[in-house]
Amino acid sequence: MLVHSRTGKWTLWVLFLLLFLPLFALPLLVILAASFAGHWSGVLPSDFTTAHYTAATSGESLQALITSLVTAVTASLLALAVGTWGALGAHALPRPLRRVLDALFVLPVAVPSVVVGLAVLVAFSQPPVLLNGTRWIVILAHTVLVTAFAYQSVSAAVLRLDPAYEQAAASLGARPAYVLWRVRLPLLLPSLTAAAGLCFALSMGELSATMMLYPPDWVPLPVQIYAATDRGSLFTGSALAVVLMAATLLVLFAVARIRTRASYR
């Protein structure tokens, strides 16, 4: 902390708590309380129950969670592969062409995600590539939306790489492919895992584009949450939201462990 006086530090902590609790922590605590509530007619919920979690972890809700996990993992891996390839390729381009490539990768996040969903729907609803009505159109839309974050994360890491490692490997006779797989990618592994975690979290919570594309047999959990709250089942929707947050956090913790180990290699 840059403030050295005791009074200044306490003031900053108080301001942080006053801003953090109402804006971030309190809404999440309300959702957590609602997920256990049987009724909520006063200031606090009453008739606490775990029945909402029973519904949220079985049947269609469990299938929706699995659908979200599969979609997020697949989209994250595809986005990481495309983003890494683009970042490595852009690093070798002249600056004007690199800026053009940067703009192309960032374009999907510069517009509302519902626009991306509509674009994917229009582009892949006719032969020769007909994906409408399949799970792949949802995965493709998620991949398009999160690839920009993978590209930006890896691009920043590539610019920070010390070229001495690659030069040393090349001077010892290593081929470019060997340098890529055994030198550059291992050095980029912490950034790759961080980018994968970010892409996974964003895909798990994506709703706008998904609402335009999902088929009846591929319903992600955010759509299930929206459907539950839309029909008035707020407590069940809250339990589904807690399950979504818990699953996302568990995967992010696992990715963080991998990233920590990669950083100390």
Short mmCIF file of C-alpha atoms in Angstrom, two decimals:
data_model
loop_
_atom_site.label_atom_id
_atom_site.label_comp_id
_atom_site.label_asym_id
_atom_site.label_seq_id
_atom_site.Cartn_x
_atom_site.Cartn_y
_atom_site.Cartn_z
CA MET A 1 0.00 0.00 0.00
CA LEU A 2 1.38 3.43 -0.97
CA VAL A 3 -0.07 5.23 2.07
CA HIS A 4 2.40 5.15 4.95
CA SER A 5 0.49 6.86 7.76
CA ARG A 6 -1.69 4.74 10.04
CA THR A 7 -4.62 7.13 9.72
CA GLY A 8 -4.41 7.08 5.93
CA LYS A 9 -4.33 3.28 5.86
CA TRP A 10 -7.38 2.98 8.11
CA THR A 11 -9.20 5.56 5.98
CA LEU A 12 -8.49 3.60 2.82
CA TRP A 13 -9.63 0.35 4.42
CA VAL A 14 -12.87 1.95 5.59
CA LEU A 15 -13.51 3.41 2.12
CA PHE A 16 -12.74 0.05 0.55
CA LEU A 17 -15.21 -1.74 2.81
CA LEU A 18 -17.88 0.90 2.27
CA LEU A 19 -17.53 0.54 -1.49
CA PHE A 20 -16.85 -3.19 -1.69
CA LEU A 21 -19.65 -4.47 0.54
CA PRO A 22 -22.59 -2.63 -1.10
CA LEU A 23 -21.36 -2.99 -4.68
CA PHE A 24 -19.90 -6.50 -4.76
CA ALA A 25 -20.30 -8.56 -1.61
CA LEU A 26 -23.85 -7.63 -0.61
CA PRO A 27 -25.55 -8.69 -3.89
CA LEU A 28 -23.77 -12.06 -3.75
CA LEU A 29 -24.77 -12.51 -0.11
CA VAL A 30 -28.38 -11.73 -1.01
CA ILE A 31 -28.32 -14.43 -3.71
CA LEU A 32 -26.77 -16.88 -1.26
CA ALA A 33 -29.46 -16.12 1.34
CA ALA A 34 -32.23 -16.40 -1.25
CA SER A 35 -30.97 -19.82 -2.33
CA PHE A 36 -31.81 -21.17 1.14
CA ALA A 37 -35.03 -19.21 1.65
CA GLY A 38 -38.48 -20.69 1.74
CA HIS A 39 -40.12 -17.28 2.08
CA TRP A 40 -38.88 -13.71 2.01
CA SER A 41 -41.59 -11.31 3.09
CA GLY A 42 -39.56 -9.14 5.48
CA VAL A 43 -36.05 -7.74 5.65
CA LEU A 44 -34.51 -11.21 6.04
CA PRO A 45 -35.49 -14.56 4.54
CA SER A 46 -37.28 -17.22 6.56
CA ASP A 47 -38.13 -20.95 6.45
CA PHE A 48 -34.64 -21.96 5.39
CA THR A 49 -34.44 -25.07 3.23
CA THR A 50 -32.03 -26.94 0.99
CA ALA A 51 -34.78 -28.07 -1.40
CA HIS A 52 -33.70 -25.49 -3.97
CA TYR A 53 -30.25 -27.08 -4.14
CA THR A 54 -31.81 -30.49 -4.60
CA ALA A 55 -33.58 -29.13 -7.66
CA ALA A 56 -30.47 -27.25 -8.79
CA THR A 57 -28.26 -30.35 -8.74
CA SER A 58 -30.54 -32.88 -10.39
CA GLY A 59 -32.49 -33.44 -13.58
CA GLU A 60 -32.44 -30.67 -16.17
CA SER A 61 -30.44 -28.35 -13.92
CA LEU A 62 -27.61 -30.86 -13.54
CA GLN A 63 -27.62 -31.40 -17.28
CA ALA A 64 -27.49 -27.63 -17.80
CA LEU A 65 -24.45 -27.42 -15.52
CA ILE A 66 -22.70 -30.18 -17.49
CA THR A 67 -23.63 -28.39 -20.71
CA SER A 68 -22.10 -25.14 -19.43
CA LEU A 69 -18.92 -26.90 -18.31
CA VAL A 70 -18.47 -28.70 -21.63
CA THR A 71 -19.20 -25.51 -23.58
CA ALA A 72 -16.85 -23.39 -21.49
CA VAL A 73 -13.98 -25.90 -21.53
CA THR A 74 -14.27 -26.50 -25.28
CA ALA A 75 -14.61 -22.79 -26.11
CA SER A 76 -11.69 -21.92 -23.81
CA LEU A 77 -9.38 -24.48 -25.41
CA LEU A 78 -10.33 -23.38 -28.92
CA ALA A 79 -9.95 -19.71 -28.00
CA LEU A 80 -6.59 -20.38 -26.37
CA ALA A 81 -5.32 -22.21 -29.46
CA VAL A 82 -6.53 -19.51 -31.87
CA GLY A 83 -5.50 -16.63 -29.61
CA THR A 84 -2.02 -18.04 -29.03
CA TRP A 85 -1.52 -18.71 -32.71
CA GLY A 86 -2.67 -15.17 -33.53
CA ALA A 87 -0.47 -13.59 -30.84
CA LEU A 88 2.64 -15.45 -31.96
CA GLY A 89 1.92 -14.64 -35.59
CA ALA A 90 1.22 -10.98 -34.89
CA HIS A 91 4.51 -10.63 -33.01
CA ALA A 92 6.39 -11.36 -36.25
CA LEU A 93 4.38 -8.85 -38.32
CA PRO A 94 5.22 -5.19 -38.96
CA ARG A 95 3.51 -2.78 -36.58
CA PRO A 96 0.77 -1.59 -39.04
CA LEU A 97 -0.29 -5.15 -39.83
CA ARG A 98 -0.13 -6.06 -36.14
CA ARG A 99 -2.57 -3.25 -35.36
CA VAL A 100 -4.95 -4.55 -38.02
CA LEU A 101 -4.79 -8.04 -36.53
CA ASP A 102 -5.33 -6.62 -33.05
CA ALA A 103 -8.45 -4.83 -34.25
CA LEU A 104 -9.83 -7.98 -35.89
CA PHE A 105 -9.41 -10.04 -32.73
CA VAL A 106 -10.87 -7.35 -30.47
CA LEU A 107 -13.84 -6.60 -32.75
CA PRO A 108 -16.20 -9.24 -31.24
CA VAL A 109 -15.91 -7.67 -27.77
CA ALA A 110 -16.28 -4.14 -29.14
CA VAL A 111 -19.90 -4.84 -30.06
CA PRO A 112 -22.72 -6.27 -27.88
CA SER A 113 -22.59 -10.04 -27.56
CA VAL A 114 -26.12 -10.30 -28.93
CA VAL A 115 -24.75 -8.89 -32.21
CA VAL A 116 -22.15 -11.63 -32.28
CA GLY A 117 -24.87 -14.18 -31.65
CA LEU A 118 -26.95 -12.82 -34.53
CA ALA A 119 -23.91 -12.78 -36.83
CA VAL A 120 -23.10 -16.42 -36.02
CA LEU A 121 -26.76 -17.39 -36.47
CA VAL A 122 -26.97 -15.76 -39.90
CA ALA A 123 -23.57 -17.05 -41.05
CA PHE A 124 -24.11 -20.69 -40.08
CA SER A 125 -27.80 -21.26 -40.80
CA GLN A 126 -27.23 -22.15 -44.44
CA PRO A 127 -25.06 -24.72 -46.27
CA PRO A 128 -22.21 -25.41 -46.75
CA VAL A 129 -21.62 -24.97 -42.99
CA LEU A 130 -24.95 -25.60 -41.29
CA LEU A 131 -24.59 -25.43 -37.51
CA ASN A 132 -27.92 -23.93 -36.52
CA GLY A 133 -29.80 -26.25 -34.16
CA THR A 134 -26.64 -27.99 -32.93
CA ARG A 135 -24.45 -27.55 -29.87
CA TRP A 136 -21.57 -26.45 -32.07
CA ILE A 137 -23.13 -23.10 -32.91
CA VAL A 138 -23.22 -22.27 -29.18
CA ILE A 139 -19.62 -23.38 -28.71
CA LEU A 140 -18.58 -21.38 -31.76
CA ALA A 141 -20.25 -18.22 -30.49
CA HIS A 142 -18.59 -18.58 -27.09
CA THR A 143 -15.24 -19.15 -28.80
CA VAL A 144 -15.61 -16.00 -30.87
CA LEU A 145 -16.53 -13.96 -27.81
CA VAL A 146 -13.65 -15.10 -25.58
CA THR A 147 -10.84 -15.43 -28.14
CA ALA A 148 -10.11 -11.70 -27.88
CA PHE A 149 -9.20 -12.07 -24.21
CA ALA A 150 -6.91 -15.01 -24.90
CA TYR A 151 -5.25 -13.11 -27.73
CA GLN A 152 -4.67 -9.99 -25.63
CA SER A 153 -3.30 -11.93 -22.66
CA VAL A 154 -0.88 -13.96 -24.74
CA SER A 155 0.14 -10.94 -26.83
CA ALA A 156 1.15 -9.05 -23.70
CA ALA A 157 3.15 -12.06 -22.50
CA VAL A 158 4.89 -12.49 -25.86
CA LEU A 159 6.05 -8.87 -25.77
CA ARG A 160 7.59 -9.48 -22.32
CA LEU A 161 9.54 -12.58 -23.37
CA ASP A 162 13.30 -12.28 -23.21
CA PRO A 163 14.57 -13.11 -26.73
CA ALA A 164 17.84 -14.37 -25.26
CA TYR A 165 16.30 -17.78 -24.53
CA GLU A 166 15.20 -18.29 -28.10
CA GLN A 167 18.47 -16.98 -29.46
CA ALA A 168 20.43 -19.36 -27.24
CA ALA A 169 18.34 -22.33 -28.38
CA ALA A 170 18.70 -21.33 -32.03
CA SER A 171 22.46 -20.88 -31.67
CA LEU A 172 22.68 -24.46 -30.39
CA GLY A 173 21.01 -25.72 -33.56
CA ALA A 174 17.40 -25.98 -32.41
CA ARG A 175 14.85 -25.80 -35.19
CA PRO A 176 12.05 -23.18 -35.07
CA ALA A 177 9.43 -25.81 -34.19
CA TYR A 178 11.60 -27.09 -31.34
CA VAL A 179 12.15 -23.54 -30.06
CA LEU A 180 8.39 -22.96 -30.14
CA TRP A 181 7.41 -26.13 -28.25
CA ARG A 182 10.30 -26.38 -25.81
CA VAL A 183 11.18 -22.72 -25.19
CA ARG A 184 8.47 -20.19 -26.07
CA LEU A 185 5.35 -22.10 -25.01
CA PRO A 186 6.79 -23.25 -21.64
CA LEU A 187 7.76 -19.63 -20.91
CA LEU A 188 4.24 -18.56 -21.83
CA LEU A 189 2.56 -21.26 -19.74
CA PRO A 190 1.62 -18.97 -16.79
CA SER A 191 -0.02 -16.51 -19.18
CA LEU A 192 -1.70 -19.33 -21.09
CA THR A 193 -3.28 -20.74 -17.94
CA ALA A 194 -4.41 -17.27 -16.85
CA ALA A 195 -5.97 -16.68 -20.27
CA ALA A 196 -7.69 -20.08 -20.13
CA GLY A 197 -9.18 -19.26 -16.73
CA LEU A 198 -10.46 -15.90 -17.93
CA CYS A 199 -12.00 -17.44 -21.05
CA PHE A 200 -13.63 -20.18 -18.98
CA ALA A 201 -15.19 -17.73 -16.52
CA LEU A 202 -16.54 -15.50 -19.29
CA SER A 203 -17.99 -18.46 -21.17
CA MET A 204 -19.68 -19.85 -18.06
CA GLY A 205 -21.59 -16.60 -17.58
CA GLU A 206 -22.43 -15.82 -21.21
CA LEU A 207 -26.17 -15.37 -21.79
CA SER A 208 -27.05 -12.82 -24.49
CA ALA A 209 -25.59 -14.62 -27.50
CA THR A 210 -26.52 -18.01 -26.07
CA MET A 211 -30.21 -17.07 -25.86
CA MET A 212 -30.28 -16.58 -29.63
CA LEU A 213 -28.54 -19.83 -30.50
CA TYR A 214 -29.09 -22.69 -28.06
CA PRO A 215 -31.03 -25.74 -29.28
CA PRO A 216 -33.51 -27.53 -26.98
CA ASP A 217 -31.02 -30.32 -26.21
CA TRP A 218 -28.13 -27.97 -25.32
CA VAL A 219 -29.30 -25.56 -22.61
CA PRO A 220 -26.46 -23.94 -20.61
CA LEU A 221 -26.95 -23.06 -16.95
CA PRO A 222 -27.27 -19.26 -17.44
CA VAL A 223 -30.26 -19.93 -19.71
CA GLN A 224 -31.71 -22.21 -17.03
CA ILE A 225 -31.25 -19.44 -14.44
CA TYR A 226 -32.96 -16.92 -16.71
CA ALA A 227 -35.86 -19.32 -17.34
CA ALA A 228 -36.30 -20.01 -13.61
CA THR A 229 -36.37 -16.33 -12.63
CA ASP A 230 -38.58 -15.45 -15.60
CA ARG A 231 -41.29 -17.82 -14.39
CA GLY A 232 -41.02 -16.45 -10.84
CA SER A 233 -38.87 -19.18 -9.23
CA LEU A 234 -36.43 -16.68 -7.73
CA PHE A 235 -35.20 -18.96 -4.96
CA THR A 236 -34.50 -21.83 -7.34
CA GLY A 237 -32.80 -19.37 -9.71
CA SER A 238 -30.65 -18.15 -6.82
CA ALA A 239 -29.61 -21.72 -6.00
CA LEU A 240 -28.71 -22.28 -9.65
CA ALA A 241 -26.67 -19.07 -9.61
CA VAL A 242 -24.77 -20.25 -6.52
CA VAL A 243 -24.07 -23.59 -8.20
CA LEU A 244 -22.81 -21.73 -11.27
CA MET A 245 -20.53 -19.53 -9.16
CA ALA A 246 -19.23 -22.50 -7.17
CA ALA A 247 -18.44 -24.56 -10.28
CA THR A 248 -16.69 -21.61 -11.91
CA LEU A 249 -14.64 -20.84 -8.80
CA LEU A 250 -13.58 -24.47 -8.40
CA VAL A 251 -12.25 -24.59 -11.94
CA LEU A 252 -10.55 -21.20 -11.52
CA PHE A 253 -8.86 -22.39 -8.32
CA ALA A 254 -7.58 -25.45 -10.17
CA VAL A 255 -6.29 -23.26 -13.00
CA ALA A 256 -4.64 -20.96 -10.46
CA ARG A 257 -2.81 -23.92 -8.93
CA ILE A 258 -1.55 -24.95 -12.36
CA ARG A 259 -0.50 -21.36 -13.05
CA THR A 260 1.37 -21.15 -9.74
CA ARG A 261 3.27 -24.35 -10.45
CA ALA A 262 4.06 -23.17 -13.98
CA SER A 263 5.43 -19.89 -12.60
CA TYR A 264 7.96 -21.72 -10.41
CA ARG A 265 9.18 -24.13 -13.05
#
